[in-house]
Amino acid sequence: MRILVTGGTGFIGSRLCQELGGSGARLVVLSRRPDRVRDRCGLGVTAITAFSDLSPSLVFDVVINLAGEPLVGPRWTDARKRLLWDSRVELTRSLVDYIERAKVKPKLLISGSAVGFYGDQGDRILDESSAPADGFGHRLCEAWESAALRATEFGVRVCILRAGLVMGSSGGFLAPLLPLFRLGLGVRIGSGEQWMSWICLRDYIAIIRWLIATPEFSGIFNATAPNPVTNRRFTETLSGLLGKPAFLVVPARLVRALMGREMSGLLLGSQRVLPARLLESGFRFRCPELEMALRDVLSQTSAVPAGSS
């Protein structure tokens, strides 16, 4: 199987490429840093820096689109939001333009998105059919998804993954938190009642591989574990596993002052998302519960003994 991947050197993409390459797939990875591709994605991977490097006569069975600048970082100025937009929406448009030119179309395009599509929804339970609340996060994800779905015009099966917070031992949202929690400096954000929809890296990659192997499914899928938790519950669970206190609270007003109104929604916004379509279709999660997922991640970093609680 020949696969084209964007975002292949990132936290998710590098692990995915290693697994796919280990299973015998022939990979081509689009990257602004082609020198990093072999180190992060494995030997035998071909690196390109632009879609113009690809001949229309090349044949790909699958295209996996995971590119995008990190949402957490510098404040969301107009220039920063333009960068976030271009790295997702404009890149995806360029990718679909390449698919349009290709003499043989790929059978499948899997493209990333995020639960930020839904906006801040409080305690409301959300599935793939739920109406969104407006905001920059929603508008970004909606345009990103629309750009990918245009590939259906060329007979390509398209699957969109609205990812929650992805947890793994080598990166993701958990990596910067672990040093603080290990020092007993774990913090609750604001009221702590906002919902966090999360997924372990193993399950996110398993979803991609399952969609490749299951041609009857297409459309939107929430790539989240079936048991979202509040920020308070997340803080208590992680600190408990590490045997450390977590008494600190960062007030919501301070988060807004430091991050700005829009970007602070990443920490203060609430999305209680369920992976309804995956569950209905029979996908089996490896880590459906938060404690199980955290134990899996921490065991890989030797941060918690296997039998501790």
Short mmCIF file of C-alpha atoms in Angstrom, two decimals:
data_model
loop_
_atom_site.label_atom_id
_atom_site.label_comp_id
_atom_site.label_asym_id
_atom_site.label_seq_id
_atom_site.Cartn_x
_atom_site.Cartn_y
_atom_site.Cartn_z
CA MET A 1 0.00 0.00 0.00
CA ARG A 2 1.32 3.43 -0.95
CA ILE A 3 0.38 6.26 1.43
CA LEU A 4 0.90 10.04 1.31
CA VAL A 5 1.05 11.72 4.74
CA THR A 6 1.06 15.40 5.69
CA GLY A 7 2.11 16.29 9.23
CA GLY A 8 4.16 13.11 9.38
CA THR A 9 6.91 14.47 11.64
CA GLY A 10 4.55 15.64 14.40
CA PHE A 11 3.61 13.89 17.64
CA ILE A 12 0.82 11.85 16.04
CA GLY A 13 2.17 11.61 12.51
CA SER A 14 5.60 10.26 13.42
CA ARG A 15 4.14 7.40 15.47
CA LEU A 16 1.61 6.66 12.74
CA CYS A 17 4.30 6.56 10.05
CA GLN A 18 6.46 4.22 12.13
CA GLU A 19 3.55 1.80 12.54
CA LEU A 20 2.43 1.96 8.92
CA GLY A 21 5.99 1.60 7.65
CA GLY A 22 6.54 -1.32 10.00
CA SER A 23 3.49 -2.99 8.43
CA GLY A 24 4.99 -2.71 4.96
CA ALA A 25 3.37 0.47 3.65
CA ARG A 26 5.38 2.68 1.28
CA LEU A 27 5.23 6.21 2.66
CA VAL A 28 5.71 9.65 1.18
CA VAL A 29 5.72 12.45 3.78
CA LEU A 30 5.17 16.14 3.09
CA SER A 31 7.29 18.22 5.50
CA ARG A 32 8.84 21.66 5.71
CA ARG A 33 11.80 19.92 7.38
CA PRO A 34 12.64 16.95 5.13
CA ASP A 35 15.85 16.37 7.11
CA ARG A 36 13.72 15.26 10.07
CA VAL A 37 11.56 12.77 8.18
CA ARG A 38 13.82 9.72 8.37
CA ASP A 39 14.62 10.24 12.06
CA ARG A 40 10.98 10.63 13.03
CA CYS A 41 9.16 8.48 10.48
CA GLY A 42 11.61 5.64 9.85
CA LEU A 43 13.99 4.54 7.14
CA GLY A 44 12.65 4.06 3.65
CA VAL A 45 10.25 7.02 3.88
CA THR A 46 10.37 9.49 0.98
CA ALA A 47 10.28 13.17 1.97
CA ILE A 48 8.86 16.00 -0.14
CA THR A 49 8.51 19.72 0.62
CA ALA A 50 5.65 20.63 -1.73
CA PHE A 51 2.85 18.94 -3.65
CA SER A 52 4.55 20.15 -6.83
CA ASP A 53 7.25 17.55 -6.08
CA LEU A 54 4.67 14.86 -6.87
CA SER A 55 3.97 13.71 -10.40
CA PRO A 56 0.27 13.44 -11.33
CA SER A 57 1.10 9.92 -12.50
CA LEU A 58 2.00 8.74 -8.98
CA VAL A 59 -0.56 6.40 -7.47
CA PHE A 60 -1.49 6.57 -3.77
CA ASP A 61 -3.96 4.21 -2.18
CA VAL A 62 -4.50 6.43 0.88
CA VAL A 63 -3.80 10.06 1.80
CA ILE A 64 -3.62 11.02 5.49
CA ASN A 65 -3.75 14.75 6.23
CA LEU A 66 -2.56 15.64 9.75
CA ALA A 67 -0.72 18.92 9.09
CA GLY A 68 -1.36 22.01 11.21
CA GLU A 69 0.49 24.48 13.42
CA PRO A 70 -0.04 23.81 17.16
CA LEU A 71 -3.05 25.65 18.56
CA VAL A 72 -1.35 26.15 21.92
CA GLY A 73 1.52 28.61 21.56
CA PRO A 74 1.74 32.34 20.89
CA ARG A 75 -1.36 34.45 21.48
CA TRP A 76 -3.95 34.37 18.75
CA THR A 77 -3.16 37.65 17.07
CA ASP A 78 -4.51 38.19 13.57
CA ALA A 79 -1.14 37.02 12.19
CA ARG A 80 -1.15 33.89 14.37
CA LYS A 81 -4.72 33.01 13.36
CA ARG A 82 -3.73 33.42 9.72
CA LEU A 83 -0.90 30.93 10.27
CA LEU A 84 -3.25 28.46 11.97
CA TRP A 85 -5.69 28.87 9.08
CA ASP A 86 -3.12 28.52 6.32
CA SER A 87 -1.45 25.46 7.86
CA ARG A 88 -4.79 23.65 7.93
CA VAL A 89 -7.29 25.06 5.48
CA GLU A 90 -5.02 26.32 2.70
CA LEU A 91 -2.74 23.27 2.90
CA THR A 92 -5.77 20.97 2.66
CA ARG A 93 -7.06 22.91 -0.33
CA SER A 94 -3.67 22.46 -2.01
CA LEU A 95 -3.76 18.75 -1.17
CA VAL A 96 -7.19 18.32 -2.76
CA ASP A 97 -6.01 20.30 -5.79
CA TYR A 98 -3.25 17.69 -6.17
CA ILE A 99 -5.83 14.90 -5.86
CA GLU A 100 -7.87 16.58 -8.60
CA ARG A 101 -4.80 16.58 -10.90
CA ALA A 102 -3.83 12.99 -10.12
CA LYS A 103 -4.43 10.62 -13.00
CA VAL A 104 -5.42 7.85 -10.56
CA LYS A 105 -7.28 9.10 -7.50
CA PRO A 106 -6.58 7.69 -4.04
CA LYS A 107 -9.27 5.44 -2.65
CA LEU A 108 -9.33 7.23 0.70
CA LEU A 109 -8.53 10.61 2.27
CA ILE A 110 -8.38 10.73 6.06
CA SER A 111 -8.19 14.33 7.26
CA GLY A 112 -7.79 15.79 10.71
CA SER A 113 -10.12 18.13 12.53
CA ALA A 114 -10.84 18.75 16.22
CA VAL A 115 -13.63 18.83 18.77
CA GLY A 116 -13.11 22.59 18.71
CA PHE A 117 -15.60 22.35 15.82
CA TYR A 118 -18.39 22.27 18.41
CA GLY A 119 -17.32 25.38 20.33
CA ASP A 120 -18.01 25.91 24.03
CA GLN A 121 -21.10 23.82 24.86
CA GLY A 122 -21.06 23.44 28.66
CA ASP A 123 -22.57 20.16 29.90
CA ARG A 124 -24.38 19.34 26.65
CA ILE A 125 -23.57 15.86 25.32
CA LEU A 126 -22.30 16.13 21.75
CA ASP A 127 -22.15 13.64 18.89
CA GLU A 128 -21.36 14.02 15.20
CA SER A 129 -24.84 15.44 14.47
CA SER A 130 -24.70 18.17 17.15
CA ALA A 131 -24.97 21.81 16.09
CA PRO A 132 -21.88 23.91 16.85
CA ALA A 133 -21.48 27.14 18.79
CA ASP A 134 -19.76 29.88 16.80
CA GLY A 135 -16.19 31.01 17.41
CA PHE A 136 -12.80 30.99 15.72
CA GLY A 137 -12.22 27.33 16.61
CA HIS A 138 -15.47 26.30 14.95
CA ARG A 139 -14.87 28.41 11.85
CA LEU A 140 -11.34 27.02 11.50
CA CYS A 141 -12.47 23.39 11.78
CA GLU A 142 -15.49 23.91 9.51
CA ALA A 143 -13.34 25.36 6.72
CA TRP A 144 -10.71 22.65 7.25
CA GLU A 145 -13.33 19.92 6.93
CA SER A 146 -15.01 21.53 3.93
CA ALA A 147 -11.68 21.72 2.11
CA ALA A 148 -11.12 17.98 2.65
CA LEU A 149 -14.67 16.96 1.77
CA ARG A 150 -14.26 18.50 -1.71
CA ALA A 151 -12.29 15.35 -2.57
CA THR A 152 -15.60 13.47 -2.67
CA GLU A 153 -16.26 15.28 -5.97
CA PHE A 154 -13.51 13.14 -7.50
CA GLY A 155 -14.81 9.81 -6.21
CA VAL A 156 -12.57 9.69 -3.14
CA ARG A 157 -13.86 8.24 0.13
CA VAL A 158 -13.28 10.92 2.80
CA CYS A 159 -13.16 10.39 6.57
CA ILE A 160 -12.84 13.39 8.91
CA LEU A 161 -11.50 12.84 12.45
CA ARG A 162 -12.61 15.40 15.04
CA ALA A 163 -9.93 14.68 17.61
CA GLY A 164 -10.04 15.34 21.31
CA LEU A 165 -6.94 16.00 23.42
CA VAL A 166 -4.47 13.30 22.35
CA MET A 167 -2.43 11.66 25.12
CA GLY A 168 0.86 9.87 24.55
CA SER A 169 4.25 9.39 26.19
CA SER A 170 6.20 11.47 23.66
CA GLY A 171 4.05 14.57 23.28
CA GLY A 172 0.52 15.89 23.09
CA PHE A 173 -1.21 17.96 25.73
CA LEU A 174 -0.03 15.73 28.59
CA ALA A 175 3.72 16.21 28.05
CA PRO A 176 4.04 19.76 29.46
CA LEU A 177 1.75 18.92 32.40
CA LEU A 178 3.65 15.90 33.73
CA PRO A 179 6.68 17.78 35.15
CA LEU A 180 4.35 20.07 37.10
CA PHE A 181 2.19 17.24 38.43
CA ARG A 182 5.27 15.24 39.45
CA LEU A 183 6.37 18.22 41.57
CA GLY A 184 2.97 18.44 43.23
CA LEU A 185 2.13 21.54 41.19
CA GLY A 186 -0.83 20.10 39.33
CA VAL A 187 -3.51 22.73 38.81
CA ARG A 188 -7.22 22.90 38.22
CA ILE A 189 -8.19 25.39 35.53
CA GLY A 190 -10.95 27.81 36.45
CA SER A 191 -13.99 26.10 37.98
CA GLY A 192 -12.75 22.71 36.80
CA GLU A 193 -16.27 21.87 35.65
CA GLN A 194 -15.47 22.25 31.93
CA TRP A 195 -15.47 18.96 30.05
CA MET A 196 -12.32 17.54 28.44
CA SER A 197 -12.75 15.16 25.54
CA TRP A 198 -9.56 13.12 25.22
CA ILE A 199 -8.15 10.10 23.41
CA CYS A 200 -4.99 8.05 23.85
CA LEU A 201 -2.53 8.05 20.95
CA ARG A 202 -2.87 4.27 20.55
CA ASP A 203 -6.59 4.60 19.91
CA TYR A 204 -6.24 7.55 17.53
CA ILE A 205 -3.82 5.56 15.37
CA ALA A 206 -6.02 2.46 15.66
CA ILE A 207 -8.96 4.50 14.32
CA ILE A 208 -6.94 5.53 11.27
CA ARG A 209 -5.86 1.96 10.58
CA TRP A 210 -9.42 0.70 11.11
CA LEU A 211 -10.83 3.23 8.62
CA ILE A 212 -8.22 2.20 6.05
CA ALA A 213 -9.32 -1.41 6.45
CA THR A 214 -13.08 -0.69 6.53
CA PRO A 215 -14.16 0.77 3.17
CA GLU A 216 -17.86 0.97 3.96
CA PHE A 217 -17.43 3.95 6.34
CA SER A 218 -16.98 7.60 5.43
CA GLY A 219 -17.85 11.07 6.73
CA ILE A 220 -17.39 12.65 10.16
CA PHE A 221 -16.09 10.70 13.17
CA ASN A 222 -15.45 12.00 16.68
CA ALA A 223 -12.00 10.67 17.56
CA THR A 224 -12.51 10.79 21.31
CA ALA A 225 -12.65 8.21 24.07
CA PRO A 226 -16.21 7.27 25.07
CA ASN A 227 -15.79 8.70 28.59
CA PRO A 228 -14.98 12.43 28.65
CA VAL A 229 -14.14 13.92 32.06
CA THR A 230 -14.21 17.32 33.70
CA ASN A 231 -10.99 19.21 34.26
CA ARG A 232 -11.45 18.64 38.00
CA ARG A 233 -11.70 14.87 37.48
CA PHE A 234 -8.69 14.86 35.17
CA THR A 235 -6.58 16.74 37.73
CA GLU A 236 -7.63 14.46 40.59
CA THR A 237 -6.98 11.29 38.57
CA LEU A 238 -3.52 12.26 37.32
CA SER A 239 -2.34 13.60 40.69
CA GLY A 240 -3.69 10.47 42.41
CA LEU A 241 -1.79 8.14 40.08
CA LEU A 242 1.41 10.08 40.74
CA GLY A 243 0.79 10.23 44.49
CA LYS A 244 1.13 14.01 44.48
CA PRO A 245 -1.15 16.79 45.72
CA ALA A 246 -2.89 19.09 43.27
CA PHE A 247 -4.33 21.91 45.35
CA LEU A 248 -3.55 24.82 43.04
CA VAL A 249 -6.18 26.64 41.00
CA VAL A 250 -5.60 28.99 38.08
CA PRO A 251 -8.51 31.47 38.05
CA ALA A 252 -10.38 31.79 34.78
CA ARG A 253 -9.78 35.53 34.69
CA LEU A 254 -6.01 34.96 34.85
CA VAL A 255 -6.18 32.43 31.99
CA ARG A 256 -8.08 34.96 29.88
CA ALA A 257 -5.61 37.72 30.74
CA LEU A 258 -2.60 35.58 29.80
CA MET A 259 -3.99 33.85 26.72
CA GLY A 260 -6.60 36.26 25.40
CA ARG A 261 -10.34 35.65 25.16
CA GLU A 262 -10.32 33.38 22.11
CA MET A 263 -7.26 31.25 22.85
CA SER A 264 -8.25 30.80 26.52
CA GLY A 265 -11.20 28.80 25.23
CA LEU A 266 -8.76 25.92 24.69
CA LEU A 267 -8.55 25.58 28.48
CA LEU A 268 -11.84 27.06 29.65
CA GLY A 269 -14.16 25.87 26.88
CA SER A 270 -16.24 22.75 27.42
CA GLN A 271 -16.87 19.96 24.90
CA ARG A 272 -18.52 16.80 26.22
CA VAL A 273 -18.07 14.73 23.08
CA LEU A 274 -19.00 11.10 22.45
CA PRO A 275 -17.66 8.98 19.55
CA ALA A 276 -21.15 7.86 18.57
CA ARG A 277 -20.38 6.74 15.01
CA LEU A 278 -17.31 4.73 16.02
CA LEU A 279 -19.23 2.96 18.79
CA GLU A 280 -22.18 2.24 16.49
CA SER A 281 -19.86 0.83 13.84
CA GLY A 282 -18.19 -1.59 16.25
CA PHE A 283 -14.81 0.04 16.83
CA ARG A 284 -13.29 -1.19 20.11
CA PHE A 285 -11.28 1.30 22.17
CA ARG A 286 -8.07 0.10 23.82
CA CYS A 287 -8.23 2.81 26.50
CA PRO A 288 -11.87 3.82 27.03
CA GLU A 289 -11.37 5.11 30.61
CA LEU A 290 -9.12 8.00 31.69
CA GLU A 291 -7.31 6.12 34.46
CA MET A 292 -6.55 3.24 32.09
CA ALA A 293 -5.17 5.65 29.48
CA LEU A 294 -3.06 7.57 32.01
CA ARG A 295 -1.62 4.34 33.42
CA ASP A 296 -0.70 3.29 29.89
CA VAL A 297 1.08 6.60 29.19
CA LEU A 298 2.79 6.81 32.57
CA SER A 299 4.02 3.23 32.40
CA GLN A 300 5.89 4.16 29.22
CA THR A 301 7.66 6.97 31.08
CA SER A 302 8.28 4.88 34.24
CA ALA A 303 6.39 7.53 36.14
CA VAL A 304 4.09 5.23 38.08
CA PRO A 305 4.48 1.61 39.20
CA ALA A 306 2.10 -0.80 37.52
CA GLY A 307 0.22 -1.61 40.72
CA SER A 308 0.01 1.87 42.27
CA SER A 309 -3.21 3.76 42.78
#
